[in-house]
Tab-separated table of C-alpha atoms in Angstrom:
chain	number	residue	atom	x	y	z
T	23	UNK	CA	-2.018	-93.304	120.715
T	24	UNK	CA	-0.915	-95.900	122.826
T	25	UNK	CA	2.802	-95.582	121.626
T	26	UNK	CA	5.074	-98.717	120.228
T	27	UNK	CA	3.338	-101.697	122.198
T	28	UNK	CA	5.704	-105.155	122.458
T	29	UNK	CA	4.726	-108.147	123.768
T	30	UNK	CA	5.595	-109.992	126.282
T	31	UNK	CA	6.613	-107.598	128.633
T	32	UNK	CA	9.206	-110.269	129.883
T	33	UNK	CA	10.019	-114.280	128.939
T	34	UNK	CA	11.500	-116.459	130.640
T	35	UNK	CA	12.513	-119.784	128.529
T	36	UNK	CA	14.727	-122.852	128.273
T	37	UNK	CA	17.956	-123.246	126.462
T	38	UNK	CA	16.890	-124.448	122.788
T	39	UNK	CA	13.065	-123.362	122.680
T	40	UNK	CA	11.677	-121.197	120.199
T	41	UNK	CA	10.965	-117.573	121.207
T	42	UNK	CA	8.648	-114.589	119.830
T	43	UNK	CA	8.336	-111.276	120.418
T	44	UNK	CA	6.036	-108.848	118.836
T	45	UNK	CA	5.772	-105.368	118.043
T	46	UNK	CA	2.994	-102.885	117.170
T	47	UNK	CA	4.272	-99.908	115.681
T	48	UNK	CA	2.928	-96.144	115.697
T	49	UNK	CA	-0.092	-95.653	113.500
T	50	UNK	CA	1.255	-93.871	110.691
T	51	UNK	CA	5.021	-94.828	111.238
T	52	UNK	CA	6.545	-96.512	108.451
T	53	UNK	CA	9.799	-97.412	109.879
T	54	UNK	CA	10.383	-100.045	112.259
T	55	UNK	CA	13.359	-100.792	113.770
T	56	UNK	CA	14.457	-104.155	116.551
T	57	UNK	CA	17.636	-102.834	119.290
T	58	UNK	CA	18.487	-105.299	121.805
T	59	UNK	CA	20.670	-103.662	124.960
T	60	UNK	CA	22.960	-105.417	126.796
T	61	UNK	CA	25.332	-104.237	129.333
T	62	UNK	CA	28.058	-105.228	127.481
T	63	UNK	CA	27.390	-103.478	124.388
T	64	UNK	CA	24.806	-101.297	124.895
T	65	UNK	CA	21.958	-100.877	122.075
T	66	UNK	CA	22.947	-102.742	119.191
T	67	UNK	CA	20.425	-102.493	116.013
T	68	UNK	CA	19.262	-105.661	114.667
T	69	UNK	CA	17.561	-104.882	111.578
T	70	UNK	CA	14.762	-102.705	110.228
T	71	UNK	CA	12.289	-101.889	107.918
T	72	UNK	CA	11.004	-99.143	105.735
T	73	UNK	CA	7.169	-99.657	104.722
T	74	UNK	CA	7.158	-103.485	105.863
T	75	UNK	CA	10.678	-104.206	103.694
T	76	UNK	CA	13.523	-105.120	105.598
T	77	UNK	CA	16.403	-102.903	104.415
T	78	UNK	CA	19.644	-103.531	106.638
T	79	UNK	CA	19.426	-106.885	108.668
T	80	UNK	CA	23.105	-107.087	108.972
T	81	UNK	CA	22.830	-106.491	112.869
T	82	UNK	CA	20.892	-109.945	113.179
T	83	UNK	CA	23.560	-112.332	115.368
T	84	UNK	CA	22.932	-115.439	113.124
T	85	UNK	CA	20.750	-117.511	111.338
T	86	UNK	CA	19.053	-118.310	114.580
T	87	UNK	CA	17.509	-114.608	114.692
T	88	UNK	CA	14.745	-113.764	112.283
T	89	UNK	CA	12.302	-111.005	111.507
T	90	UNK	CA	9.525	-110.434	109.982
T	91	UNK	CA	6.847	-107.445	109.201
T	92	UNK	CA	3.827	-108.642	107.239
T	93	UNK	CA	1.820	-105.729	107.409
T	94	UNK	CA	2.283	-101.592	108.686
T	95	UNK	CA	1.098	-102.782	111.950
T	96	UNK	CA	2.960	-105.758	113.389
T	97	UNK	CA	6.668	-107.342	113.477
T	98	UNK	CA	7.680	-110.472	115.151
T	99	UNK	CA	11.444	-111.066	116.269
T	100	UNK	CA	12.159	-114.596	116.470
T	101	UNK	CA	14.589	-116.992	118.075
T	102	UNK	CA	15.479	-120.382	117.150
T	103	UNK	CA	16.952	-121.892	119.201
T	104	UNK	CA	17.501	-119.723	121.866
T	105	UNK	CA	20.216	-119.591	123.549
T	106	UNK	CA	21.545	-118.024	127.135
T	107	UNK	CA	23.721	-115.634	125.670
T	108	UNK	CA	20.554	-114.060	123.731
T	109	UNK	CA	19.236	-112.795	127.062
T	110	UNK	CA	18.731	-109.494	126.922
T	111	UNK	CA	16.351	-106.564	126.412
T	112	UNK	CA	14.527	-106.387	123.088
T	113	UNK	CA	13.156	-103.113	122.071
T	114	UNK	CA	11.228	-102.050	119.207
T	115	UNK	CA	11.062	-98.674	117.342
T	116	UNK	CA	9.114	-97.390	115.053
T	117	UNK	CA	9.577	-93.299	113.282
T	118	UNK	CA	7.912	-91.618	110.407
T	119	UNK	CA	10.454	-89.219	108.104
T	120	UNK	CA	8.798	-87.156	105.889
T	121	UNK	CA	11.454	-86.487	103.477
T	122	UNK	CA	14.599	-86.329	105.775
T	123	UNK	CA	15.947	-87.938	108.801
T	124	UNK	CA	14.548	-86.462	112.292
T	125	UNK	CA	16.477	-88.889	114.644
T	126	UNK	CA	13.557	-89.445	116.646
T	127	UNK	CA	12.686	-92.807	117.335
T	128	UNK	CA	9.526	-93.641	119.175
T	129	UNK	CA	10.334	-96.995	121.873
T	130	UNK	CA	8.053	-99.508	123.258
T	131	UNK	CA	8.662	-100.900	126.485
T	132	UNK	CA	10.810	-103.629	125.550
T	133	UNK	CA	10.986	-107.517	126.252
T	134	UNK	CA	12.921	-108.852	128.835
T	135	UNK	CA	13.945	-112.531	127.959
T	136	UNK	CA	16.103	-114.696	129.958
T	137	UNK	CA	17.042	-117.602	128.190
T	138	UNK	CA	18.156	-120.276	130.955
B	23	UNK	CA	32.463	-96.295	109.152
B	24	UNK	CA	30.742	-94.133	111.841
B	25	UNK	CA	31.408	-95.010	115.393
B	26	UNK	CA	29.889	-93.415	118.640
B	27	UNK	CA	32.110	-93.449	121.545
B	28	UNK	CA	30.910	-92.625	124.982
B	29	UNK	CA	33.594	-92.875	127.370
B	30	UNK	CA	32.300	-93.637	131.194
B	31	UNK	CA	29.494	-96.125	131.974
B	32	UNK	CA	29.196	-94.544	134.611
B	33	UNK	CA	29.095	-91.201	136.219
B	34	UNK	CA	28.114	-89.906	139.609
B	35	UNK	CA	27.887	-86.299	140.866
B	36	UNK	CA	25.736	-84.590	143.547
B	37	UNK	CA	22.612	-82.857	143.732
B	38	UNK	CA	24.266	-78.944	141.994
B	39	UNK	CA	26.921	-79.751	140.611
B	40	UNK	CA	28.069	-79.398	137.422
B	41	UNK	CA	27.600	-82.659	134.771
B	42	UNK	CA	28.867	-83.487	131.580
B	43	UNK	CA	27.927	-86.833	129.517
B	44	UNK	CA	31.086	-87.011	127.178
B	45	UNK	CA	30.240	-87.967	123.661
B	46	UNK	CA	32.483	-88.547	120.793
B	47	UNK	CA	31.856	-89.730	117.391
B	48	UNK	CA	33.503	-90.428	114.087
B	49	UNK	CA	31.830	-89.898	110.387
B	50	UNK	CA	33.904	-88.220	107.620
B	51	UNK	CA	30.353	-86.970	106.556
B	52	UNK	CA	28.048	-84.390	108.198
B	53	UNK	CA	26.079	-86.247	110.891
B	54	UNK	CA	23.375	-85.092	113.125
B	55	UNK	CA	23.702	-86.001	116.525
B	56	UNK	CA	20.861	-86.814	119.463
B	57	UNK	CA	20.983	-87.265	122.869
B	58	UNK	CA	18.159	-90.227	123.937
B	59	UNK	CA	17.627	-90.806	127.739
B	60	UNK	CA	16.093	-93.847	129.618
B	61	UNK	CA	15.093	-92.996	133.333
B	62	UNK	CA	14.276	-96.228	135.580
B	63	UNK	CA	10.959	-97.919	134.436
B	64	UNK	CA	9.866	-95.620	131.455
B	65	UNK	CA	10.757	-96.024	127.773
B	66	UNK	CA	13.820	-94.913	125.938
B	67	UNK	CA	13.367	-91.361	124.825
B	68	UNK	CA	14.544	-88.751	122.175
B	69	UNK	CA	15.929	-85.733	124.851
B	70	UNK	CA	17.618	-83.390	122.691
B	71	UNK	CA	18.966	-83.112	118.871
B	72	UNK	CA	21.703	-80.436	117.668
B	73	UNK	CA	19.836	-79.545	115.293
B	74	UNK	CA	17.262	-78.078	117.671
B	75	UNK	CA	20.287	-76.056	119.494
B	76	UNK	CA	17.670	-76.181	122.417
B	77	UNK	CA	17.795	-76.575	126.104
B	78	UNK	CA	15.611	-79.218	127.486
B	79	UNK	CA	15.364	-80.046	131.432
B	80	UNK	CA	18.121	-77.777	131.446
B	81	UNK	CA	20.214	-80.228	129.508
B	82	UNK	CA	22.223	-78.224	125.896
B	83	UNK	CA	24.639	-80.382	124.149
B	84	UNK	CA	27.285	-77.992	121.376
B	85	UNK	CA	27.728	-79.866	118.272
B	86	UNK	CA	31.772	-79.392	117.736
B	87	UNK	CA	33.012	-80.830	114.640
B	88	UNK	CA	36.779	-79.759	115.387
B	89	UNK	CA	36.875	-82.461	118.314
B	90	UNK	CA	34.081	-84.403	116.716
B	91	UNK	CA	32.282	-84.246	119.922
B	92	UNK	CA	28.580	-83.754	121.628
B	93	UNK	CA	28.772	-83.423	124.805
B	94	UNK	CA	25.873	-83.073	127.064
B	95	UNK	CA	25.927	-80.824	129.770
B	96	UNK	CA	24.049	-78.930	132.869
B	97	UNK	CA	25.154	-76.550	135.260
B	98	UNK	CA	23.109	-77.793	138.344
B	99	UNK	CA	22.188	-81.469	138.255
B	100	UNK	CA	19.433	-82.711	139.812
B	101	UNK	CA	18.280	-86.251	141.858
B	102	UNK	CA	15.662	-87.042	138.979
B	103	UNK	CA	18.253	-86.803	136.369
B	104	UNK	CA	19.412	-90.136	137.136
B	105	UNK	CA	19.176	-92.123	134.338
B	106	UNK	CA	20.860	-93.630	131.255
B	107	UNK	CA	21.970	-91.345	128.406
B	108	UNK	CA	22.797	-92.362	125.055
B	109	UNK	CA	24.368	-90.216	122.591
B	110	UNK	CA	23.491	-91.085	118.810
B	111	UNK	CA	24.486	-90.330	115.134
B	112	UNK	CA	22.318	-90.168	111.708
B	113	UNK	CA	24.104	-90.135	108.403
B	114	UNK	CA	22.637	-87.562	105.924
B	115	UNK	CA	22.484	-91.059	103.883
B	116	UNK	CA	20.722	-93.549	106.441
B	117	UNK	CA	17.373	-92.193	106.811
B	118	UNK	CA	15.860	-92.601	110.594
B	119	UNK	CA	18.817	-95.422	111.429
B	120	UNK	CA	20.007	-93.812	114.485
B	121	UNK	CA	23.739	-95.643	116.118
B	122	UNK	CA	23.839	-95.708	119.489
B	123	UNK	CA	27.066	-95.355	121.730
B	124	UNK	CA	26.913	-97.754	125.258
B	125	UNK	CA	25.605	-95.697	126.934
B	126	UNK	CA	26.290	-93.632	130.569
B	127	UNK	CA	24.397	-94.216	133.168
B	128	UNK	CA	24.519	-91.250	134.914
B	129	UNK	CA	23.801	-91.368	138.915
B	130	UNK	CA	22.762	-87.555	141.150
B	131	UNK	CA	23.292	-88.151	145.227
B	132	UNK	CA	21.512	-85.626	147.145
């Protein structure tokens, strides 16, 4: 397995554009989860899912963020508008429980976005 | 409310000596704890849990309620442990949503 693969790697857009990332989870996973890390604060969840249902989105900054997870093998983060303070690193998780928490989350790569 | 506190952002030491990645948290309930690292270039990544009370890369954390700390430590740190640590929490209620403290990023001059 190729692991938690997000796309694009990085993106570099204009103040007010629309931006997407993407997110392939784990075969077999059936949570997903969106982090963005800053240097300021760190890893800060956005929202995630639990077999393609969103169950705690209260981390999204505002309206402008959305997310979605139509089926058990792809989630899109979106931005719109962007804005400069939404630069950051975007990561994706995804983790399977089998009837308790384990903690272990599996990360992609992340998404660099600059938003200029 | 939980909260995970991780004091420094950064930490430096030389190649043997002793390290410790201070970790603090606060959750009236019975959490489990994790310590996730992130070396330059590779992917965030699960390095030890308490539950485990294992030793990995010669890394052991002690769970101790008392001081409501996890504190990651090694006796003899080495140049490739350079890297960012984060500490993180579970609640017994929150299935698989891990909360993340800052992070340290933790820097070993030979």
């Amino acid at each position: 397995d190729a692991g938690v693969i997000q796309s694009p790697r990085h993106e570099v857009t204009e103040m007010g554009q629309e931006v997407t990332l993407r997110c392939k989870p784990i075969s077999g996973h059936d949570y997903l989860f969106w982090y963005r890390q800053t240097m300021m604060r760190g890893l800060e969840l956005l929202i995630y899912f639990n077999n393609n249902v969103p169950i705690d989105d209260s981390g999204m900054p505002e309206d402008r963020f959305s997310a979605k997870m139509p089926n058990a093998s792809f989630s899109t983060l979106k931005i719109q508008p962007s804005e400069p303070r939404d630069s950051a690193v975007y990561f994706c998780a995804s983790s399977y429980l089998a009837g308790g928490p384990t903690g272990e989350l599996f990360f992609g790569e992340g998404s660099r976005l600059t938003v200029l | 409310a939980q909260r995970v506190t991780q004091p420094e952002k950064l930490l430096s030491v030389f190649k043997g000596a002793p390290v410790e990645l201070k970790c603090n948290y606060s959750y009236s309930g019975s959490p489990e704890l994790f310590w996730y690292v992130q070396y330059s270039r590779q992917r965030l990544q699960l390095l030890l849990r308490h539950i485990s009370r294992e030793s990995i890369k010669g890394f052991t954390a002690d769970l101790n309620k008392g001081e409501t700390s996890f504190h990651l430590k090694k006796p003899f740190a080495q140049e490739e442990d350079s890297a960012m640590y984060y500490c993180a929490l579970v609640r017994g209620s929150t299935l698989g949503r891990l909360y993340f403290g800052r992070g340290t990023q933790l820097t070993v001059w030979p």
